[in-house]
XYZ file of C-alpha atoms in Angstrom:
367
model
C 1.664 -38.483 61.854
C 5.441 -38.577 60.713
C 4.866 -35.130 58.364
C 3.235 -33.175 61.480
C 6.057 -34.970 63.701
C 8.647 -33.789 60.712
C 7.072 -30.370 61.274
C 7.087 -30.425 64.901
C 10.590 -31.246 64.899
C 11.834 -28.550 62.088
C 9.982 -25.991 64.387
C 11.688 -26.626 67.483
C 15.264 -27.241 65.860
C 14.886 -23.998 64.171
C 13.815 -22.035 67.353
C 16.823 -23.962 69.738
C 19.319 -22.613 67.112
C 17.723 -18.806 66.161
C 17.561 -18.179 70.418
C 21.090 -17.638 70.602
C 21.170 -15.478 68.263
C 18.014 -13.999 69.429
C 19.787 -13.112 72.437
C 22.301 -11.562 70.893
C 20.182 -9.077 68.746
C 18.263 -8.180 71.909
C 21.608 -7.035 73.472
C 22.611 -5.181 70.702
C 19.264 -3.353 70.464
C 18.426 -3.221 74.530
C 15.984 -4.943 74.787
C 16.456 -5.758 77.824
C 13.829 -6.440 80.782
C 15.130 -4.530 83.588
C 14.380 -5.364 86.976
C 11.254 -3.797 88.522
C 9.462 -4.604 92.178
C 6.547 -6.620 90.592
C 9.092 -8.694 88.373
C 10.836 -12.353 89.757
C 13.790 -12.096 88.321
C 17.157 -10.699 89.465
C 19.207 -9.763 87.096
C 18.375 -7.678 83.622
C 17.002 -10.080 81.097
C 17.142 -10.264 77.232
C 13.977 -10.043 75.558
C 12.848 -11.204 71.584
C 12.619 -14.686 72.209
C 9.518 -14.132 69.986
C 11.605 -13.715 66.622
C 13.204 -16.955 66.936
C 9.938 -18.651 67.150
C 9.317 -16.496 64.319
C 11.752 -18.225 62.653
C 11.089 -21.859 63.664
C 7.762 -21.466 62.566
C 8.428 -19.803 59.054
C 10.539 -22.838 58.430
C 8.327 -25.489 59.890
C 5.422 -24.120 57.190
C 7.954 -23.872 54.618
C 9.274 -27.883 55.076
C 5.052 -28.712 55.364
C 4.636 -27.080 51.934
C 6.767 -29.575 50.332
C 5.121 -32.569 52.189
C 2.889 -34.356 50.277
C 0.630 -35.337 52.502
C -0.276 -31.522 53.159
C -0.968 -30.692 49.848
C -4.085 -29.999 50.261
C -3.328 -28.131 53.065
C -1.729 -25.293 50.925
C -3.577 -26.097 47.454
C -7.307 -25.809 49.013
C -6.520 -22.200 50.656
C -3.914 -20.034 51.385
C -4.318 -20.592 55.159
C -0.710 -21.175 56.072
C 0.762 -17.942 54.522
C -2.363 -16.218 56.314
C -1.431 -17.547 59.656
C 2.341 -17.061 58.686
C 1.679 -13.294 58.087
C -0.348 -12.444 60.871
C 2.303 -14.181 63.012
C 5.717 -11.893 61.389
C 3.015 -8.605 61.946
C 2.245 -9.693 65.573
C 6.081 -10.090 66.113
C 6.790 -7.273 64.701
C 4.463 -5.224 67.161
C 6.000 -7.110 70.009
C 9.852 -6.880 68.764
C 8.839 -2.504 68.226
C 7.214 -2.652 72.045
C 10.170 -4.634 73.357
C 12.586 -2.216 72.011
C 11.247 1.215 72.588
C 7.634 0.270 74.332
C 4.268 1.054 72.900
C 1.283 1.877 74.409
C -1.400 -0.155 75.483
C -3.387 1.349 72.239
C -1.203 0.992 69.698
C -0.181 -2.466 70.620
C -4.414 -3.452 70.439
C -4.786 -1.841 67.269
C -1.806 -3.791 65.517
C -3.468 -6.878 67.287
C -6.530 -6.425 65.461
C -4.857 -5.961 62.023
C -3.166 -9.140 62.286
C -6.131 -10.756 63.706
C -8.103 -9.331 60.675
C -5.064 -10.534 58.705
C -5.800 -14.047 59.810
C -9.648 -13.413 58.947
C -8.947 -12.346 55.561
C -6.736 -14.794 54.727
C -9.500 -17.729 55.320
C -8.872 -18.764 58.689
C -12.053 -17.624 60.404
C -14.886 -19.649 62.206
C -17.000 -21.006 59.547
C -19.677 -22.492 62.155
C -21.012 -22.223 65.687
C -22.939 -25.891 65.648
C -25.093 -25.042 68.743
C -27.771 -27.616 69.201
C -27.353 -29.017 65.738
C -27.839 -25.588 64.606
C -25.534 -23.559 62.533
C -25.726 -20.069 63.691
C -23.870 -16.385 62.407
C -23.041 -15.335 59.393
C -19.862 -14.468 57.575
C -19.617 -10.806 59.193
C -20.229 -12.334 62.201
C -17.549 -14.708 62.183
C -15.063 -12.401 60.875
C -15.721 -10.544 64.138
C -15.634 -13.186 66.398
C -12.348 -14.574 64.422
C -10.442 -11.335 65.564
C -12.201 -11.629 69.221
C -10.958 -15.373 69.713
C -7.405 -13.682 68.526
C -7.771 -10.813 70.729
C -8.611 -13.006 73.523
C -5.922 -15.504 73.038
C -3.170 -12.801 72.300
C -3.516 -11.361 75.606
C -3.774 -14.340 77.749
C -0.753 -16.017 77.230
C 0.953 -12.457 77.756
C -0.703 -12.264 80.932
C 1.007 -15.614 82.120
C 4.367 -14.748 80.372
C 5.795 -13.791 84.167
C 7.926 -16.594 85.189
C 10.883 -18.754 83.585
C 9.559 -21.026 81.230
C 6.215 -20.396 82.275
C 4.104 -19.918 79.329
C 6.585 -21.304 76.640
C 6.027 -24.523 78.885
C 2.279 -24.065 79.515
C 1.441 -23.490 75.940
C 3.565 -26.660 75.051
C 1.398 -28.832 76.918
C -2.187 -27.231 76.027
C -0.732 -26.956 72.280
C -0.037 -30.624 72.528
C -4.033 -31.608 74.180
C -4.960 -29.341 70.946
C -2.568 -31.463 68.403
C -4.042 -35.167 69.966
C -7.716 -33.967 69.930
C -7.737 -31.631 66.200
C -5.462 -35.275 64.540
C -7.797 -37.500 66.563
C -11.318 -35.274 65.075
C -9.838 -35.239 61.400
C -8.485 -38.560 61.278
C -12.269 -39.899 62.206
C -13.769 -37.319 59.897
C -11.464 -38.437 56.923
C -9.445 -41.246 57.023
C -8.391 -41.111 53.312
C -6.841 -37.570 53.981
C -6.890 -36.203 57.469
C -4.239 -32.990 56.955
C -5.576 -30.174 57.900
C -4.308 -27.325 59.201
C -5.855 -26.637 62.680
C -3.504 -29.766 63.678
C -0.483 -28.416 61.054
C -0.429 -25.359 63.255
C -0.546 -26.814 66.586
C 2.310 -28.935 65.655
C 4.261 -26.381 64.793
C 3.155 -23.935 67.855
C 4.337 -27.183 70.186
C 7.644 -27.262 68.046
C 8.197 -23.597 68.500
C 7.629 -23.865 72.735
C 9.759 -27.185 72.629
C 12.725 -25.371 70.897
C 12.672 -22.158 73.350
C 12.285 -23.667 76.496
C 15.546 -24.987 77.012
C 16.472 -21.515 77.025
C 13.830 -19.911 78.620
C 13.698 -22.256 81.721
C 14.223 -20.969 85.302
C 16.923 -19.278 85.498
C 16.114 -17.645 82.056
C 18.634 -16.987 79.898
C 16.321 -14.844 77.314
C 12.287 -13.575 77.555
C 10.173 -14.543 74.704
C 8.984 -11.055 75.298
C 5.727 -9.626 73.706
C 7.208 -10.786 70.465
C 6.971 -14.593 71.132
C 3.553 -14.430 73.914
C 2.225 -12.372 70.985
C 2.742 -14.978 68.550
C 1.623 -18.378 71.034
C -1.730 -16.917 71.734
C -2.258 -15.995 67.726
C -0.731 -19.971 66.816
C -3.211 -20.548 69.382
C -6.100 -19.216 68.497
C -5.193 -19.853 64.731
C -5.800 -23.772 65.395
C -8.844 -23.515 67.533
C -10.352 -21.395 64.897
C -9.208 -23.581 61.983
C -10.723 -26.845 64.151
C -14.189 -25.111 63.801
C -14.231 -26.399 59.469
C -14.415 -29.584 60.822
C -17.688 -31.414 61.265
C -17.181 -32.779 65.020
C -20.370 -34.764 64.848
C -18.975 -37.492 62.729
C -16.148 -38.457 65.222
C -18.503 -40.620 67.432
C -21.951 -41.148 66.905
C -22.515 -42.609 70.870
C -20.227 -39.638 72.590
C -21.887 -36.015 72.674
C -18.559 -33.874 74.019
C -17.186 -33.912 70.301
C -19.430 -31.902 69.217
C -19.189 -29.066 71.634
C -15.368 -29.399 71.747
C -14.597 -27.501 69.019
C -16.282 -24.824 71.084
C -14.900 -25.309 74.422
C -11.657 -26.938 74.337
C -10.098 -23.753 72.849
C -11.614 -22.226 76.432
C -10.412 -25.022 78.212
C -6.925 -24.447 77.007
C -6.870 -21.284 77.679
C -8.928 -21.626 80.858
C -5.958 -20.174 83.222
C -4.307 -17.546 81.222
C -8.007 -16.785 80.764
C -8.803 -17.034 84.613
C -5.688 -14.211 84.666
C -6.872 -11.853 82.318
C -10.387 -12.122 83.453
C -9.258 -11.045 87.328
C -6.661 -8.740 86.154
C -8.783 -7.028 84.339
C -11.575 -6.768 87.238
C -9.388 -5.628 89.938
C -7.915 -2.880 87.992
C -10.963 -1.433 87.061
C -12.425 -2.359 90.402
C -9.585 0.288 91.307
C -10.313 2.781 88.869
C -7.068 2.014 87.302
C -6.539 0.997 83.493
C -7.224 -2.524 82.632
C -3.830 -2.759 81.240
C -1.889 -1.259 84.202
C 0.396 -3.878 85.458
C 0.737 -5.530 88.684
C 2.015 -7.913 91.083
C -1.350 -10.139 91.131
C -1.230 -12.502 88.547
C -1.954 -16.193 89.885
C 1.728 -17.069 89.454
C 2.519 -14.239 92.000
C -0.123 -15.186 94.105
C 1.384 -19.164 94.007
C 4.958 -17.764 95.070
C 3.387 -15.817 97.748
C 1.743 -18.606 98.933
C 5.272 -20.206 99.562
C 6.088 -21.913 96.065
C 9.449 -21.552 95.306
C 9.900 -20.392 90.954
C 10.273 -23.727 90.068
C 7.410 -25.279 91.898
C 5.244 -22.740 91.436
C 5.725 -23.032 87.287
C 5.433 -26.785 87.854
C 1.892 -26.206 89.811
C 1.462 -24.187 86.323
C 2.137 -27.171 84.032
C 0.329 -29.421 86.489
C -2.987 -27.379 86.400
C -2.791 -26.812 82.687
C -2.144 -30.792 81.735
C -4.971 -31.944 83.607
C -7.485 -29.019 82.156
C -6.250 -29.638 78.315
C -5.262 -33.049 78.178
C -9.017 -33.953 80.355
C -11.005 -31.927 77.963
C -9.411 -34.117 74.706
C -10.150 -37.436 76.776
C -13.926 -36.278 76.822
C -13.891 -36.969 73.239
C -12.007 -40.128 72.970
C -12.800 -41.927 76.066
C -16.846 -42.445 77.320
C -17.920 -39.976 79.828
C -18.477 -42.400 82.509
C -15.105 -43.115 82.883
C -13.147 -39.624 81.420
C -15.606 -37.347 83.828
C -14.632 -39.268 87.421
C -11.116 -39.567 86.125
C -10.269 -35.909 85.230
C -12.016 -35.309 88.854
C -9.584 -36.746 90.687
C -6.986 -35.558 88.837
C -8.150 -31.700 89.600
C -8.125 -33.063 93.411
C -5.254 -33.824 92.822
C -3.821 -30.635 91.591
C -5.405 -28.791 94.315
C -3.739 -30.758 97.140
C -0.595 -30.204 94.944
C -1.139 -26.207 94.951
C -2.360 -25.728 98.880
C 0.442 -28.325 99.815
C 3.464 -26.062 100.383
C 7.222 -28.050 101.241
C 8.796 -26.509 104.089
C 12.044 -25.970 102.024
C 9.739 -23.523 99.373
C 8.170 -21.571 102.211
C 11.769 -21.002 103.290
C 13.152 -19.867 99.813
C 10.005 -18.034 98.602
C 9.357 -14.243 98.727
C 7.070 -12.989 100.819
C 4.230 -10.173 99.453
């Protein structure tokens, strides 16, 4: 724990000190997010938050490289550097569409070389354990490798609309991920449980942890496309990297470990996924391009419900604890007890999202 807790750390004290100068750079180059009429905030914002998470999480895998308790980590495959590359490429795309804007096409195709990047550097699914059967083959996991990428990439831009919004909702699910991926490997090999589903979801939590001082409401700097970019592919990178490891051996009494691998990627993701999915439907419901951008998004819809910013990013973190961190207890706590447990804590986040305070209604905007 202390060398993914060292990693954590470097992460996030890398990315607190690079923002600044971040900042600065996106001045310089203006990259600036200008206030439009679906936007929240008020004032032209700086954008390339992404390369300082960039940064944080270069040096994070650098420090884990000289840990010895990730050796194997690095000596069994050269998945670090793989993630580590996709990551820069992915930045880079965002940092080129921050600055001068790409379009939709050009920013999916570089999306799918670094997703391919990822692939070819070894960290693909190597298994679909469905029934106690293996299933696919290698083609067919390369595919689905850039898919889950794909899929990941874009839904954490899709919630990337409020201060500290997905920075803060990607710390939390990133930190369900770290528990359950430590918890699975430590179970599946307690003489040497590195590995680096949970080396990269400590350092995606370090990276969030380290920008969100920055990024919180009232933003001082955007991670822009070049850090939402980057969170979904850390993401994704994890999840994918979870699927090596043989869930079945975790418990022999509970049955949610071994579909977790599976579906706690999905349930992670389950409301920047719940975003794309309906953006994507009422656009082309519209006969409009799935990429054309709106004023929809559920974060919209919870400020014009009456949330004011900050409550409306807290019903965010609320919604996203409770669907992350109740997933993981599936696995580590029996069923009987995690299942009516995680129900009333969804209860409770729905009384906490229709519940509006009079002193919101009165500061939010109205549609």
């Amino acid at each position: 724990m202390r060398a993914y807790l060292l990693v954590l750390l470097t992460a996030a004290a890398v990315t607190y000190l690079c923002t600044p100068l971040a900042r600065r750079l996106a001045e310089r180059l203006g990259a600036m997010s200008p206030v439009r009429a679906r936007d929240v905030h008020t004032v032209p914002t700086p954008r390339l938050g992404g390369t300082a998470m960039l940064a944080g999480l270069a040096a994070a895998l650098v420090v884990a490289s000289q840990l010895p308790f990730l050796d194997a980590v690095y000596a069994e495959s050269r998945g670090p550097w793989a993630v580590l590359g996709a990551a820069a490429l992915l930045s880079l795309i965002g940092v080129a569409d921050d600055v001068w804007g790409l379009d939709a096409l050009a920013k999916l195709g570089g999306q799918v070389l670094a997703a391919s990047l990822l692939a070819w550097g070894g960290v693909q699914l190597l298994s679909l354990p469905v029934f106690g059967v293996t299933v696919g083959s290698g083609p067919t996991f390369f595919a689905l490798t850039v898919l889950a990428v794909l899929v990941a990439v874009n839904a954490v831009n899709f919630i990337d609309g409020l201060d500290g919004l997905a920075a803060g909702v990607m710390l939390i699910s990133g930190s369900a991920f770290f528990v359950y991926t430590y918890l699975l490997s430590q179970d599946a090999s307690p003489e040497d449980y590195s590995n680096l589903a949970t080396l990269v979801a400590a350092a995606l939590v370090g990276c969030c942890l380290g920008f969100l001082p920055h990024n919180a409401h009232p933003a001082r700097i955007f991670m822009g496309d070049s850090g939402s970019m980057l969170l979904g592919l850390l993401l994704a990178a994890s999840g994918v990297a979870a699927s090596g490891v043989d869930p079945a051996v975790v418990s022999q009494v509970q049955v949610a470990p071994v579909f977790l691998p599976l579906l706690l990627p999905l349930a992670v993701l389950l409301l920047p996924l719940l975003d794309l999915v309906w953006a994507v439907v009422r656009r082309v419901a519209k006969g409009q391009s799935p990429f054309t951008p709106d004023r929809l998004h559920l974060h919209h819809r919870l400020m014009d419900l009456g949330h004011s910013h900050a409550r409306a990013v807290g019903v965010m973190y609320a919604w996203a604890a409770v669907i992350s961190f109740g997933a993981v207890s599936t696995a580590v706590v029996p069923l009987d007890v995690a299942l009516p447990v995680w129900g009333a804590a969804l209860l409770a986040c729905v009384v906490v999202t229709v519940r509006i305070r009079r002193s919101d209604a009165v500061r939010a905007p109205v549609a």
